[in-house]
Short mmCIF file of C-alpha atoms in Angstrom, two decimals:
data_model
loop_
_atom_site.label_atom_id
_atom_site.label_comp_id
_atom_site.label_asym_id
_atom_site.label_seq_id
_atom_site.Cartn_x
_atom_site.Cartn_y
_atom_site.Cartn_z
CA UNK A 66 0.00 0.00 0.00
CA UNK A 67 2.83 2.39 0.93
CA UNK A 68 4.51 1.67 -2.41
CA UNK A 69 1.28 2.51 -4.26
CA UNK A 70 0.99 5.86 -2.47
CA UNK A 71 4.59 6.63 -3.44
CA UNK A 72 3.88 5.88 -7.10
CA UNK A 73 0.70 7.97 -7.06
CA UNK A 74 2.52 10.88 -5.41
CA UNK A 75 5.37 10.69 -7.94
CA UNK A 76 2.91 10.66 -10.83
CA UNK A 77 1.00 13.61 -9.36
CA UNK A 78 4.16 15.68 -8.91
CA UNK A 79 5.35 14.84 -12.42
CA UNK A 80 2.01 15.88 -13.89
CA UNK A 81 2.03 19.06 -11.83
CA UNK A 82 5.51 20.05 -12.92
CA UNK A 83 5.09 19.38 -16.59
CA UNK A 84 1.55 20.71 -16.89
CA UNK A 85 3.32 24.07 -16.78
CA UNK A 86 5.95 24.65 -19.46
CA UNK A 87 7.51 27.25 -17.19
CA UNK A 88 7.82 24.87 -14.25
CA UNK A 89 9.08 22.06 -16.46
CA UNK A 90 11.75 24.31 -17.97
CA UNK A 91 12.77 25.57 -14.52
CA UNK A 92 13.09 22.08 -13.03
CA UNK A 93 14.98 20.70 -16.03
CA UNK A 94 17.37 23.58 -16.69
CA UNK A 95 17.46 24.98 -13.12
CA UNK A 96 19.50 28.11 -13.87
CA UNK A 97 20.32 30.38 -16.79
CA UNK A 98 23.22 29.27 -18.98
CA UNK A 99 25.08 30.90 -21.85
CA UNK A 100 23.87 28.11 -24.13
CA UNK A 101 20.19 28.88 -23.49
CA UNK A 102 19.74 30.04 -27.07
CA UNK A 103 19.31 26.32 -27.75
CA UNK A 104 16.26 25.89 -25.51
CA UNK A 105 14.06 28.84 -26.50
CA UNK A 106 12.34 29.68 -29.79
CA UNK A 107 13.83 32.73 -31.46
CA UNK A 108 13.79 35.12 -34.41
CA UNK A 109 16.86 35.44 -36.60
CA UNK A 110 19.05 38.48 -37.12
CA UNK A 111 20.68 38.60 -40.55
CA UNK A 112 24.11 39.96 -41.34
CA UNK A 113 24.62 42.12 -44.42
CA UNK A 114 26.80 41.10 -47.37
CA UNK A 115 29.06 44.05 -46.53
CA UNK A 116 30.77 43.35 -43.21
CA UNK A 117 32.75 45.62 -40.95
CA UNK A 118 36.05 44.18 -39.70
CA UNK A 119 38.18 45.50 -36.90
CA UNK A 120 41.87 45.69 -37.71
CA UNK A 121 44.25 43.45 -35.78
CA UNK A 122 47.33 45.03 -34.22
CA UNK A 123 50.63 44.02 -35.81
CA UNK A 124 52.10 44.06 -32.32
CA UNK A 125 49.22 43.42 -29.90
CA UNK A 126 49.31 45.30 -26.64
CA UNK A 127 47.89 42.57 -24.44
CA UNK A 128 48.31 43.06 -20.70
CA UNK A 129 50.60 40.59 -18.93
CA UNK A 130 49.22 41.32 -15.50
CA UNK A 131 46.17 43.02 -14.09
CA UNK A 132 45.53 44.79 -10.82
CA UNK A 133 42.35 43.64 -9.08
CA UNK A 134 41.73 45.84 -6.08
CA UNK A 135 45.18 45.91 -4.51
CA UNK A 136 46.24 42.51 -5.83
CA UNK A 137 48.26 41.92 -9.00
CA UNK A 138 47.54 38.72 -10.93
CA UNK A 139 48.54 37.15 -14.25
CA UNK A 140 45.98 38.39 -16.77
CA UNK A 141 45.08 35.18 -18.60
CA UNK A 142 45.05 33.15 -15.39
CA UNK A 143 42.47 35.55 -14.01
CA UNK A 144 40.31 35.19 -17.13
CA UNK A 145 40.47 31.39 -17.10
CA UNK A 146 39.94 31.03 -13.35
CA UNK A 147 36.76 33.10 -13.54
CA UNK A 148 35.11 31.04 -16.28
CA UNK A 149 35.64 33.51 -19.15
CA UNK A 150 34.79 32.18 -22.62
CA UNK A 151 35.63 35.28 -24.71
CA UNK A 152 37.66 38.43 -24.07
CA UNK A 153 38.35 41.27 -26.51
CA UNK A 154 40.29 44.52 -26.11
CA UNK A 155 39.81 46.99 -28.97
CA UNK A 156 41.60 50.34 -29.11
CA UNK A 157 41.06 52.80 -31.99
CA UNK A 158 39.22 50.13 -34.02
CA UNK A 159 42.18 47.77 -33.65
CA UNK A 160 42.04 44.46 -31.79
CA UNK A 161 44.80 44.46 -29.19
CA UNK A 162 43.74 41.22 -27.55
CA UNK A 163 41.35 38.46 -28.55
CA UNK A 164 41.14 35.13 -26.81
CA UNK A 165 38.64 32.34 -26.20
CA UNK A 166 38.54 29.70 -23.49
CA UNK A 167 36.93 26.34 -22.66
CA UNK A 168 36.46 25.26 -26.29
CA UNK A 169 34.81 28.54 -27.32
CA UNK A 170 35.98 30.35 -30.45
CA UNK A 171 35.32 33.47 -32.52
CA UNK A 172 32.33 31.66 -34.08
CA UNK A 173 30.74 30.63 -30.78
CA UNK A 174 27.29 31.98 -29.96
CA UNK A 175 26.83 33.29 -26.42
CA UNK A 176 23.63 34.53 -24.77
CA UNK A 177 23.78 38.22 -23.84
CA UNK A 178 21.54 38.12 -20.79
CA UNK A 179 20.98 41.68 -19.55
CA UNK A 180 23.29 43.26 -22.12
CA UNK A 181 20.10 43.05 -24.19
CA UNK A 182 18.61 45.73 -21.92
CA UNK A 183 21.06 48.24 -23.41
CA UNK A 184 20.13 47.10 -26.92
CA UNK A 185 16.45 47.57 -26.09
CA UNK A 186 17.31 51.11 -25.04
CA UNK A 187 19.07 51.67 -28.37
CA UNK A 188 15.89 50.59 -30.19
CA UNK A 189 13.77 52.96 -28.09
CA UNK A 190 16.11 55.73 -29.27
CA UNK A 191 15.70 54.57 -32.87
CA UNK A 192 11.91 54.48 -32.47
CA UNK A 193 11.97 58.08 -31.23
CA UNK A 194 14.20 59.08 -34.16
CA UNK A 195 11.75 57.41 -36.53
CA UNK A 196 8.67 58.95 -34.93
CA UNK A 197 7.16 55.67 -33.70
CA UNK A 198 7.48 57.00 -30.14
CA UNK A 199 7.12 60.72 -29.54
CA UNK A 200 9.28 61.05 -26.41
CA UNK A 201 10.36 59.30 -23.22
CA UNK A 202 7.76 61.36 -21.38
CA UNK A 203 4.85 59.54 -23.00
CA UNK A 204 2.72 57.47 -20.58
CA UNK A 205 3.17 53.72 -20.73
CA UNK A 206 -0.61 53.15 -20.68
CA UNK A 207 -0.82 54.85 -24.08
CA UNK A 208 0.79 51.70 -25.48
CA UNK A 209 -0.32 49.16 -22.86
CA UNK A 210 -3.79 50.39 -21.83
CA UNK A 211 -4.70 47.08 -20.17
CA UNK A 212 -2.49 48.08 -17.23
CA UNK A 213 -5.02 50.72 -16.21
CA UNK A 214 -7.20 48.04 -14.59
CA UNK A 215 -4.29 47.25 -12.24
CA UNK A 216 -4.07 50.80 -10.96
CA UNK A 217 -1.50 52.26 -13.36
CA UNK A 218 -2.06 55.83 -14.53
CA UNK A 219 -0.47 58.25 -16.96
CA UNK A 220 2.12 59.17 -14.31
CA UNK A 221 4.15 56.08 -15.31
CA UNK A 222 6.28 57.08 -18.31
CA UNK A 223 8.67 55.39 -20.71
CA UNK A 224 11.49 57.26 -19.00
CA UNK A 225 10.62 55.63 -15.68
CA UNK A 226 11.07 52.22 -17.32
CA UNK A 227 14.37 53.26 -18.88
CA UNK A 228 15.59 54.52 -15.51
CA UNK A 229 14.41 51.47 -13.53
CA UNK A 230 12.27 53.82 -11.45
CA UNK A 231 8.83 52.51 -12.40
CA UNK A 232 7.69 51.54 -8.92
CA UNK A 233 6.38 48.26 -10.36
CA UNK A 234 6.39 45.24 -8.05
CA UNK A 235 8.86 42.68 -9.41
CA UNK A 236 10.93 39.88 -7.87
CA UNK A 237 14.26 39.78 -9.70
CA UNK A 238 15.37 36.41 -8.28
CA UNK A 239 15.90 33.55 -10.76
CA UNK A 240 16.18 30.95 -7.99
CA UNK A 241 12.49 31.05 -7.03
CA UNK A 242 10.40 29.08 -9.58
CA UNK A 243 7.32 31.05 -8.58
CA UNK A 244 9.08 34.44 -8.78
CA UNK A 245 8.70 37.01 -11.53
CA UNK A 246 12.16 36.58 -13.08
CA UNK A 247 11.69 32.82 -13.45
CA UNK A 248 8.21 33.36 -14.91
CA UNK A 249 9.56 35.81 -17.46
CA UNK A 250 12.58 33.67 -18.33
CA UNK A 251 10.99 30.22 -18.50
CA UNK A 252 7.36 31.17 -19.13
CA UNK A 253 5.58 31.05 -22.48
CA UNK A 254 3.33 34.11 -22.34
CA UNK A 255 5.11 37.37 -21.54
CA UNK A 256 2.16 39.51 -22.60
CA UNK A 257 -0.04 37.75 -20.04
CA UNK A 258 2.64 38.09 -17.36
CA UNK A 259 2.94 41.82 -18.09
CA UNK A 260 -0.85 42.24 -17.84
CA UNK A 261 -0.61 41.09 -14.20
CA UNK A 262 1.92 43.77 -13.18
CA UNK A 263 1.00 45.81 -10.11
CA UNK A 264 2.29 49.15 -8.83
CA UNK A 265 4.26 49.13 -5.58
CA UNK A 266 5.77 52.63 -5.30
CA UNK A 267 5.15 55.97 -6.92
CA UNK A 268 6.99 56.21 -10.29
CA UNK A 269 10.22 58.21 -10.25
CA UNK A 270 10.89 57.91 -6.53
CA UNK A 271 13.00 54.76 -6.08
CA UNK A 272 15.64 53.09 -8.26
CA UNK A 273 15.07 49.33 -8.30
CA UNK A 274 16.81 47.18 -10.90
CA UNK A 275 14.05 45.20 -12.60
CA UNK A 276 13.95 43.00 -15.67
CA UNK A 277 10.20 43.58 -15.59
CA UNK A 278 10.74 47.25 -16.46
CA UNK A 279 12.71 46.32 -19.57
CA UNK A 280 10.23 43.66 -20.65
CA UNK A 281 7.40 46.18 -20.36
CA UNK A 282 9.59 48.57 -22.35
CA UNK A 283 9.78 45.82 -24.99
CA UNK A 284 6.01 45.60 -25.20
CA UNK A 285 5.80 49.39 -25.57
CA UNK A 286 8.36 49.14 -28.38
CA UNK A 287 6.55 46.28 -30.13
CA UNK A 288 3.24 48.12 -30.13
CA UNK A 289 4.82 51.34 -31.33
CA UNK A 290 6.22 49.48 -34.36
CA UNK A 291 2.68 48.65 -35.52
CA UNK A 292 3.17 45.09 -36.77
CA UNK A 293 6.94 45.01 -37.23
CA UNK A 294 8.74 42.65 -34.85
CA UNK A 295 11.40 43.91 -32.47
CA UNK A 296 13.94 41.55 -34.03
CA UNK A 297 13.26 42.80 -37.55
CA UNK A 298 13.62 46.38 -36.29
CA UNK A 299 16.99 45.53 -34.71
CA UNK A 300 17.94 43.86 -37.99
CA UNK A 301 17.01 46.96 -39.99
CA UNK A 302 18.38 49.65 -37.68
CA UNK A 303 21.49 48.02 -36.19
CA UNK A 304 22.49 44.52 -37.25
CA UNK A 305 22.80 45.11 -40.97
CA UNK A 306 23.95 48.78 -40.95
CA UNK A 307 26.77 47.89 -38.53
CA UNK A 308 28.07 45.17 -40.83
CA UNK A 309 27.82 42.38 -38.30
CA UNK A 310 30.04 39.45 -39.18
CA UNK A 311 27.56 36.78 -38.15
CA UNK A 312 23.89 36.08 -38.03
CA UNK A 313 22.35 36.05 -34.57
CA UNK A 314 18.98 35.65 -32.86
CA UNK A 315 16.70 37.02 -30.16
CA UNK A 316 14.94 34.49 -27.91
CA UNK A 317 11.14 34.53 -27.61
CA UNK A 318 8.65 33.37 -25.02
CA UNK A 319 6.86 31.18 -27.56
CA UNK A 320 7.21 30.16 -31.19
CA UNK A 321 3.78 31.35 -32.43
CA UNK A 322 3.27 35.11 -32.10
CA UNK A 323 6.16 35.24 -29.65
CA UNK A 324 7.44 38.33 -27.88
CA UNK A 325 11.17 38.99 -27.61
CA UNK A 326 12.70 38.66 -24.16
CA UNK A 327 13.86 42.26 -24.30
CA UNK A 328 15.44 42.19 -20.84
CA UNK A 329 17.82 39.45 -21.97
CA UNK A 330 18.58 36.85 -24.60
CA UNK A 331 20.21 38.28 -27.71
CA UNK A 332 22.41 35.44 -28.92
CA UNK A 333 25.51 36.51 -30.82
CA UNK A 334 29.31 36.46 -31.06
CA UNK A 335 31.80 38.56 -29.11
CA UNK A 336 33.01 40.53 -32.14
CA UNK A 337 29.50 41.63 -33.03
CA UNK A 338 28.74 42.66 -29.47
CA UNK A 339 31.86 44.83 -29.73
CA UNK A 340 30.31 46.70 -32.68
CA UNK A 341 27.44 47.80 -30.45
CA UNK A 342 30.11 49.30 -28.19
CA UNK A 343 31.71 51.00 -31.20
CA UNK A 344 28.39 52.58 -32.18
CA UNK A 345 28.13 54.22 -28.76
CA UNK A 346 31.83 55.06 -28.63
CA UNK A 347 31.19 57.14 -31.76
CA UNK A 348 27.96 58.68 -30.39
CA UNK A 349 25.66 56.84 -32.77
CA UNK A 350 27.74 57.48 -35.89
CA UNK A 351 28.87 54.56 -38.05
CA UNK A 352 31.54 55.35 -40.63
CA UNK A 353 30.02 58.75 -41.39
CA UNK A 354 26.34 57.77 -41.16
CA UNK A 355 24.31 58.74 -38.09
CA UNK A 356 22.61 55.44 -37.21
CA UNK A 357 21.23 56.75 -33.94
CA UNK A 358 20.92 60.36 -32.80
CA UNK A 359 23.92 61.74 -30.95
CA UNK A 360 21.51 63.29 -28.46
CA UNK A 361 20.15 59.87 -27.48
CA UNK A 362 23.60 58.39 -26.93
CA UNK A 363 24.64 61.34 -24.77
CA UNK A 364 21.40 61.22 -22.78
CA UNK A 365 21.89 57.49 -22.23
CA UNK A 366 25.43 57.69 -20.89
CA UNK A 367 25.40 60.76 -18.64
CA UNK A 368 23.75 60.46 -15.23
CA UNK A 369 20.77 62.59 -14.31
CA UNK A 370 21.18 64.70 -11.18
CA UNK A 371 17.65 64.84 -9.79
CA UNK A 372 17.06 64.19 -6.09
CA UNK A 373 15.92 60.60 -6.72
CA UNK A 374 18.34 59.74 -9.53
CA UNK A 375 21.35 57.46 -9.16
CA UNK A 376 24.74 58.31 -10.63
CA UNK A 377 25.57 54.77 -11.81
CA UNK A 378 22.68 53.97 -14.16
CA UNK A 379 21.01 55.69 -17.10
CA UNK A 380 18.68 54.40 -19.81
CA UNK A 381 19.65 50.72 -19.28
CA UNK A 382 23.42 51.38 -19.24
CA UNK A 383 25.73 51.11 -16.22
CA UNK A 384 27.90 54.20 -15.65
CA UNK A 385 31.38 54.12 -14.14
CA UNK A 386 31.71 57.76 -13.10
CA UNK A 387 34.82 58.41 -15.21
CA UNK A 388 32.88 58.72 -18.47
CA UNK A 389 33.02 54.99 -19.16
CA UNK A 390 29.84 52.92 -19.37
CA UNK A 391 28.82 49.35 -20.00
CA UNK A 392 26.11 46.90 -20.90
CA UNK A 393 26.13 44.07 -18.37
CA UNK A 394 24.66 40.56 -18.03
CA UNK A 395 24.08 38.33 -15.03
CA UNK A 396 26.88 35.84 -15.77
CA UNK A 397 29.48 38.56 -16.24
CA UNK A 398 28.69 39.49 -19.84
CA UNK A 399 30.07 42.96 -20.60
CA UNK A 400 30.38 45.52 -23.36
CA UNK A 401 32.60 48.14 -21.70
CA UNK A 402 33.16 51.47 -23.49
CA UNK A 403 35.71 54.07 -22.44
CA UNK A 404 35.36 57.08 -24.81
CA UNK A 405 38.35 58.96 -23.41
CA UNK A 406 40.62 56.01 -24.24
CA UNK A 407 38.78 55.03 -27.47
CA UNK A 408 38.58 51.62 -25.85
CA UNK A 409 36.06 48.76 -26.08
CA UNK A 410 36.25 45.61 -23.97
CA UNK A 411 33.96 42.61 -24.37
CA UNK A 412 33.93 39.89 -21.75
CA UNK A 413 31.63 36.86 -22.02
CA UNK A 414 31.59 34.12 -19.44
CA UNK A 415 29.93 31.03 -18.04
CA UNK A 416 29.96 32.67 -14.61
CA UNK A 417 30.57 36.11 -13.18
CA UNK A 418 33.40 34.74 -11.02
CA UNK A 419 34.70 36.97 -8.24
CA UNK A 420 32.92 40.01 -9.73
CA UNK A 421 35.94 42.29 -10.03
CA UNK A 422 35.48 42.98 -13.74
CA UNK A 423 35.08 46.73 -13.45
CA UNK A 424 38.35 46.86 -11.51
CA UNK A 425 39.99 44.82 -14.27
CA UNK A 426 38.60 47.09 -17.00
CA UNK A 427 39.91 50.14 -15.17
CA UNK A 428 43.31 48.47 -14.85
CA UNK A 429 43.38 47.75 -18.60
CA UNK A 430 42.24 51.30 -19.45
CA UNK A 431 45.09 52.71 -17.37
CA UNK A 432 47.55 50.69 -19.47
CA UNK A 433 46.22 52.27 -22.67
#
């Protein structure tokens, strides 16, 4: 009898887990991985026939050692020990260092995770340039009116989402299968999840890093495009004009009528991520053509100074305080841009490691 109860309980739990695609995905995959482009449906990004290539230094200026905090360590040992899979240093459009680890190569696809937040911000800027969105001061409910029933009003603006100051209730933890982040990552209906959002604080009062803000920003963007997908817009505005070397993709919540996971999940190669850094290094200009307005790039990378603003984040970019800025992902994915040094660094990894990457980037910048 006891054995029968055990079998019944096991069958019940199995049915419960796999009756929900989200729960099944969470149990099976457990935590985000840089190979997750293989488990989600996606839309393709197409490279143009004309490709942009960085030069390679005749005599590379690769650092031998790096200073992390007050400790000096061998550079490549530090990269390998902290689960790096790709590392690029580009100065004045010239590759000074390029290396790959753990069987990864120049051709290897890596998930961007939250670096995609910065790309979503770029597309918001493009949509404003193109007149799809009038300004960052427009109310979110203009584009997502169903949120009104949850208590949202016109006081919540696109800028609040860009600034992570929406006041929307959101649990950022990926470890809780019933939390918001897990629902957004492993779930199959982002539009439905967004429709359940609730206000917690008054917009514009508190900075709170939230993938929910960026996913709502993605829905605003999708609806502003009036039938064009977010991926096709990225293809048109960025991927092809920048002469990306490889095709790429953007993961969706579902295959049919899917919505891009705009808070994460652009799947591409290190060299092409570096070109996004180059676009911002040159204030939206690409080889003489203004791809994105200079005003938007400057607004995105200079901190606001209002009483509730933070000095380390602006429009989905992390700011360093010395004029440098970066797109960042949860497993230590980085596009670091230092305009004063004309320097771009891309780091992609399986794990964040000891989380001293900004210190390392500063150390490298000081050597250039």
